[in-house]
Each structure stands twice: as C-alpha cells, then as structure tokens.
Amino acid sequence: MASEESVKQTNKNGTDSPKINEPAEDDPCIEIKSSLDKPRFLVKTENQLREKTGLSRLGLYIAIVLLIVLIILVIIVLSLAIAWPNIPHSAQFSICQDPACLRAAAQVQESWNSSVSPCEDVWGWACGRWLQNNPLPIDRSFWSERQKRQRDESVRIHNLISTLELPLHSQTVEWKMKYLYEGCLDMDNINVEKALPLKRIISELGTFYFFPHSFTSLMEFNL
C-alpha cells in the first residue's frame, strides 16, 4: 500500500500525477515502431548481414531473392539429371541394317543437296540432286521417282522373261508367257498384220455362234 501511494499521488488541483515507469513523448530512449514490429531475431540477422556484405536493405532483399531462385534452379537441374535416361535417345531404337534398308538409305542420301538450307527450301535440300543422278529420258517430258520405278520394273520383267529357257512344250505356262510377251513387244508385226491374227483364230472356230440367225458361216461375215 505504501508503494502504491508513493507511485500515485494527488496534486494540489486534485488530479492524479503520471506513473513513474511510463515513458514520456520526448523520451530519447523510445524505440522506433518499425523495429518493434519485427522480431528481434530478424532485425539482428538483417543488421549482421548488412554489416558483413555492405549492402543496403534493398540490395540485401534482392540478393536473398536471387539466392532463392538459384537454389530452385539447382533443384530442378538435379531432378532432371536423376530422371534423365541413362541410355541415349539414339540407342533406344534399333537401326535397320538389312541390305534393303541400306540401299534405301543410300538412295535417299544421293538425292540430298547439302548446299541448300532445309529451313529455306525443304524440297531443294531433300531432292536437289535427284535430276543430276537421274537424267530425263529422251522419250519423256516429265520424270519422277514413281515413273523411274515403273520403268525399272518393266526392264526387270523384260530381262526376266527374255532370259527364260526356250520351253519345249507349247501348252506350258512358260511357253505362253514367253511368246505372248514377245508378241506384245513386236510392234512392227502388230502394225502390219493388224486384225489378221484375230481373223485367223475366228476362221479356225468355224461357225460364228454369236449371230446364229443372221450368219451361218464366217464367209458371210465381213470383218
């Protein structure tokens, strides 16, 4: 009770005097409000970092942000390195080493024109040297890979049939195929004889059965 009376006394006008332990407005020991709002640990750490680095408060904040970004990038790089496959991408797929694949790859490579950029002219880069390696034939006004394939196949078939051994029996498949093919290629005789082979076959048949009521003999039918 005695201490309370010493702390709080009534003045002559009957008003209470201020407490002794409450600071006044002009007290120089009052701390800044912004410093009181922050935890003392953060304020102390910030001051130590600023003293060691010599950076301002803004520079210190920027450095902290950059450090956080760098840590995130390092984590991303490490994650990608761990998840990256050990086998190279080119080794994950088998490469065809068959003779047909090698021939096809060689044909494609022969048509490449490395002097042309594929970003500017894809056709010139992929097929720029095709006409140089495959000249236009005299009897053609247009020449393409498809027509070249068709002509090569015709030449292959011609060589295959022409080199067959002479069949001994006229009713075999080999004999029919060989002479039918040679007859189709004999354009000189075809232009001279024209319909004579067909007339000969019809004559061998005898009566013309397609018009039984009009003609009784092939002699009455004029081709």
Coordinates of C-alpha atoms in Angstrom, one line a residue, residues 9-220:
Q9 CA 0.0 11.0 -5.6
T10 CA -2.6 13.6 -5.8
N11 CA -1.5 17.2 -6.8
K12 CA -2.9 20.3 -5.5
N13 CA -5.7 20.6 -8.2
G14 CA -6.9 17.1 -7.3
T15 CA -5.6 15.3 -10.4
D16 CA -3.5 12.2 -10.5
S17 CA 0.2 12.5 -11.4
P18 CA 1.5 10.3 -14.2
K19 CA 3.1 6.9 -13.4
I20 CA 6.9 7.0 -12.9
N21 CA 7.6 3.9 -15.2
E22 CA 5.6 5.2 -18.2
P23 CA 7.9 6.9 -20.8
A24 CA 7.1 10.4 -22.0
E25 CA 6.8 11.5 -25.6
D26 CA 10.1 13.4 -25.5
D27 CA 12.0 10.4 -24.0
P28 CA 15.1 9.8 -26.3
C29 CA 15.1 6.1 -25.4
I30 CA 11.8 5.3 -27.2
E31 CA 12.4 2.6 -29.9
I32 CA 11.3 3.1 -33.5
K33 CA 7.9 1.5 -34.2
S34 CA 9.1 -0.3 -37.3
S35 CA 11.8 -2.0 -35.3
L36 CA 9.3 -3.1 -32.7
D37 CA 7.0 -4.6 -35.3
K38 CA 9.8 -7.1 -36.4
P39 CA 11.0 -9.9 -34.3
R40 CA 14.3 -9.1 -32.7
F41 CA 16.0 -12.1 -34.3
L42 CA 15.2 -11.0 -37.8
V43 CA 16.3 -7.5 -37.1
K44 CA 19.5 -8.7 -35.6
T45 CA 20.2 -11.1 -38.5
E46 CA 19.4 -8.4 -41.1
N47 CA 21.9 -6.0 -39.4
Q48 CA 24.6 -8.6 -39.3
L49 CA 24.2 -9.4 -43.0
R50 CA 24.2 -5.8 -43.9
E51 CA 27.4 -5.2 -41.9
K52 CA 29.1 -8.2 -43.5
T53 CA 28.1 -7.6 -47.1
G54 CA 28.0 -3.9 -47.1
L55 CA 24.6 -3.9 -48.9
S56 CA 21.7 -1.7 -48.3
R57 CA 18.3 -3.1 -47.2
L58 CA 17.0 -3.2 -50.8
G59 CA 20.2 -4.8 -52.1
L60 CA 20.1 -7.4 -49.3
Y61 CA 16.5 -8.3 -50.3
I62 CA 17.4 -8.6 -54.0
A63 CA 20.4 -10.8 -53.1
I64 CA 18.1 -13.1 -51.0
V65 CA 15.6 -13.4 -53.8
L66 CA 18.3 -14.3 -56.3
L67 CA 19.7 -16.9 -53.9
I68 CA 16.3 -18.5 -53.6
V69 CA 15.9 -18.6 -57.4
L70 CA 19.4 -20.1 -57.8
I71 CA 18.5 -22.8 -55.2
I72 CA 15.3 -23.6 -57.1
L73 CA 17.2 -23.9 -60.4
V74 CA 19.7 -26.2 -58.9
I75 CA 17.0 -28.4 -57.5
I76 CA 15.3 -28.5 -61.0
V77 CA 18.6 -29.4 -62.7
L78 CA 19.3 -32.2 -60.2
S79 CA 15.8 -33.6 -60.6
L80 CA 16.2 -33.6 -64.4
A81 CA 19.6 -35.2 -64.1
I82 CA 18.2 -38.0 -61.9
A83 CA 15.2 -38.6 -64.2
W84 CA 17.2 -38.4 -67.4
P85 CA 17.5 -41.9 -69.1
N86 CA 20.9 -43.5 -68.9
I87 CA 20.6 -44.8 -72.5
P88 CA 21.0 -42.2 -75.2
H89 CA 17.9 -41.4 -77.3
S90 CA 19.7 -42.6 -80.5
A91 CA 20.4 -46.0 -78.9
Q92 CA 16.8 -46.6 -77.7
F93 CA 15.6 -47.6 -81.2
S94 CA 17.0 -50.3 -83.3
I95 CA 18.6 -49.3 -86.7
C96 CA 17.8 -51.5 -89.7
Q97 CA 21.0 -53.0 -91.1
D98 CA 19.3 -55.1 -93.8
P99 CA 20.6 -54.7 -97.3
A100 CA 17.3 -53.3 -98.5
C101 CA 17.4 -50.6 -95.7
L102 CA 21.0 -49.7 -96.6
R103 CA 20.2 -49.4 -100.3
A104 CA 17.2 -47.2 -99.5
A105 CA 19.3 -45.0 -97.2
A106 CA 21.9 -44.7 -99.9
Q107 CA 19.3 -43.7 -102.5
V108 CA 17.9 -41.0 -100.2
Q109 CA 21.4 -39.7 -99.4
E110 CA 22.2 -39.5 -103.1
S111 CA 19.4 -37.0 -103.6
W112 CA 20.4 -34.7 -100.8
N113 CA 21.7 -31.3 -101.6
S114 CA 23.7 -30.1 -98.5
S115 CA 24.3 -26.7 -100.0
V116 CA 20.6 -25.8 -99.5
S117 CA 19.3 -25.0 -96.1
P118 CA 16.3 -27.2 -95.1
C119 CA 14.7 -24.2 -93.3
E120 CA 14.6 -22.2 -96.5
D121 CA 13.9 -24.9 -99.2
V122 CA 12.9 -28.4 -98.0
W123 CA 12.4 -29.8 -101.4
G124 CA 15.7 -28.5 -102.7
W125 CA 17.5 -29.9 -99.7
A126 CA 15.9 -33.4 -99.9
C127 CA 15.7 -33.8 -103.7
G128 CA 18.1 -31.2 -105.1
R129 CA 20.5 -33.7 -106.7
W130 CA 17.9 -36.2 -107.9
L131 CA 17.8 -35.0 -111.5
Q132 CA 21.6 -34.9 -111.6
N133 CA 21.7 -38.6 -110.8
N134 CA 18.6 -39.5 -112.8
P135 CA 18.6 -37.6 -116.2
L136 CA 15.4 -37.0 -118.1
P137 CA 15.0 -39.8 -120.8
I138 CA 14.7 -38.7 -124.4
D139 CA 11.1 -40.1 -124.7
R140 CA 9.8 -38.5 -121.6
S141 CA 8.8 -34.9 -121.0
F142 CA 8.2 -35.5 -117.2
W143 CA 10.4 -37.6 -115.0
S144 CA 9.8 -38.5 -111.3
E145 CA 10.7 -41.2 -108.8
R146 CA 7.5 -43.1 -109.5
Q147 CA 8.0 -43.2 -113.2
K148 CA 11.6 -44.3 -112.7
R149 CA 10.4 -47.1 -110.5
Q150 CA 7.9 -48.2 -113.1
R151 CA 10.4 -48.2 -115.9
D152 CA 13.0 -50.1 -113.8
E153 CA 10.3 -52.7 -113.0
S154 CA 9.4 -53.0 -116.7
V155 CA 13.1 -53.5 -117.5
R156 CA 13.4 -56.1 -114.8
I157 CA 10.4 -58.1 -116.1
H158 CA 11.7 -57.8 -119.7
N159 CA 15.1 -59.2 -118.7
L160 CA 13.4 -62.0 -116.6
I161 CA 11.2 -63.2 -119.5
S162 CA 13.8 -62.7 -122.2
T163 CA 16.3 -64.8 -120.4
L164 CA 14.0 -67.8 -119.8
E165 CA 15.0 -71.1 -121.4
L166 CA 13.1 -72.0 -124.6
P167 CA 10.1 -74.0 -123.5
L168 CA 9.8 -77.5 -125.1
H169 CA 6.1 -77.8 -124.9
S170 CA 3.7 -75.3 -126.4
Q171 CA 1.0 -75.7 -123.8
T172 CA 3.1 -74.9 -120.8
V173 CA 2.8 -71.7 -118.8
E174 CA 6.3 -70.7 -119.6
W175 CA 5.7 -71.0 -123.4
K176 CA 2.5 -69.0 -123.3
M177 CA 4.0 -66.3 -121.1
K178 CA 7.2 -66.0 -123.3
Y179 CA 5.5 -65.9 -126.7
L180 CA 2.6 -63.7 -125.5
Y181 CA 5.1 -61.2 -124.1
E182 CA 7.3 -61.2 -127.2
G183 CA 4.2 -60.9 -129.4
C184 CA 3.1 -57.8 -127.5
L185 CA 6.5 -56.2 -127.9
D186 CA 6.7 -56.9 -131.7
M187 CA 5.1 -53.7 -132.7
D188 CA 6.3 -54.0 -136.4
N189 CA 4.3 -57.1 -137.0
I190 CA 1.3 -55.8 -135.0
N191 CA 1.1 -52.8 -137.2
V192 CA 1.4 -54.8 -140.4
E193 CA -0.9 -57.7 -139.6
K194 CA -3.4 -55.7 -137.6
A195 CA -6.6 -57.9 -137.3
L196 CA -5.2 -60.9 -139.3
P197 CA -4.3 -63.0 -136.2
L198 CA -7.8 -62.4 -134.8
K199 CA -9.4 -63.4 -138.2
R200 CA -7.3 -66.5 -138.3
I201 CA -8.5 -67.6 -134.9
I202 CA -12.1 -66.9 -135.8
S203 CA -11.7 -68.8 -139.0
E204 CA -10.4 -71.8 -137.1
L205 CA -13.6 -71.7 -135.0
G206 CA -15.8 -72.3 -138.0
T207 CA -19.4 -71.2 -137.5
F208 CA -19.8 -67.8 -135.9
Y209 CA -22.1 -68.6 -132.9
F210 CA -22.7 -65.1 -131.8
F211 CA -25.2 -64.4 -134.7
P212 CA -26.8 -67.8 -135.4
H213 CA -29.9 -66.4 -137.1
S214 CA -28.1 -64.0 -139.3
F215 CA -24.9 -65.8 -140.4
T216 CA -24.3 -69.4 -141.0
S217 CA -20.6 -69.1 -141.9
L218 CA -17.8 -66.8 -141.3
M219 CA -17.5 -66.3 -145.1
E220 CA -20.7 -64.3 -145.0

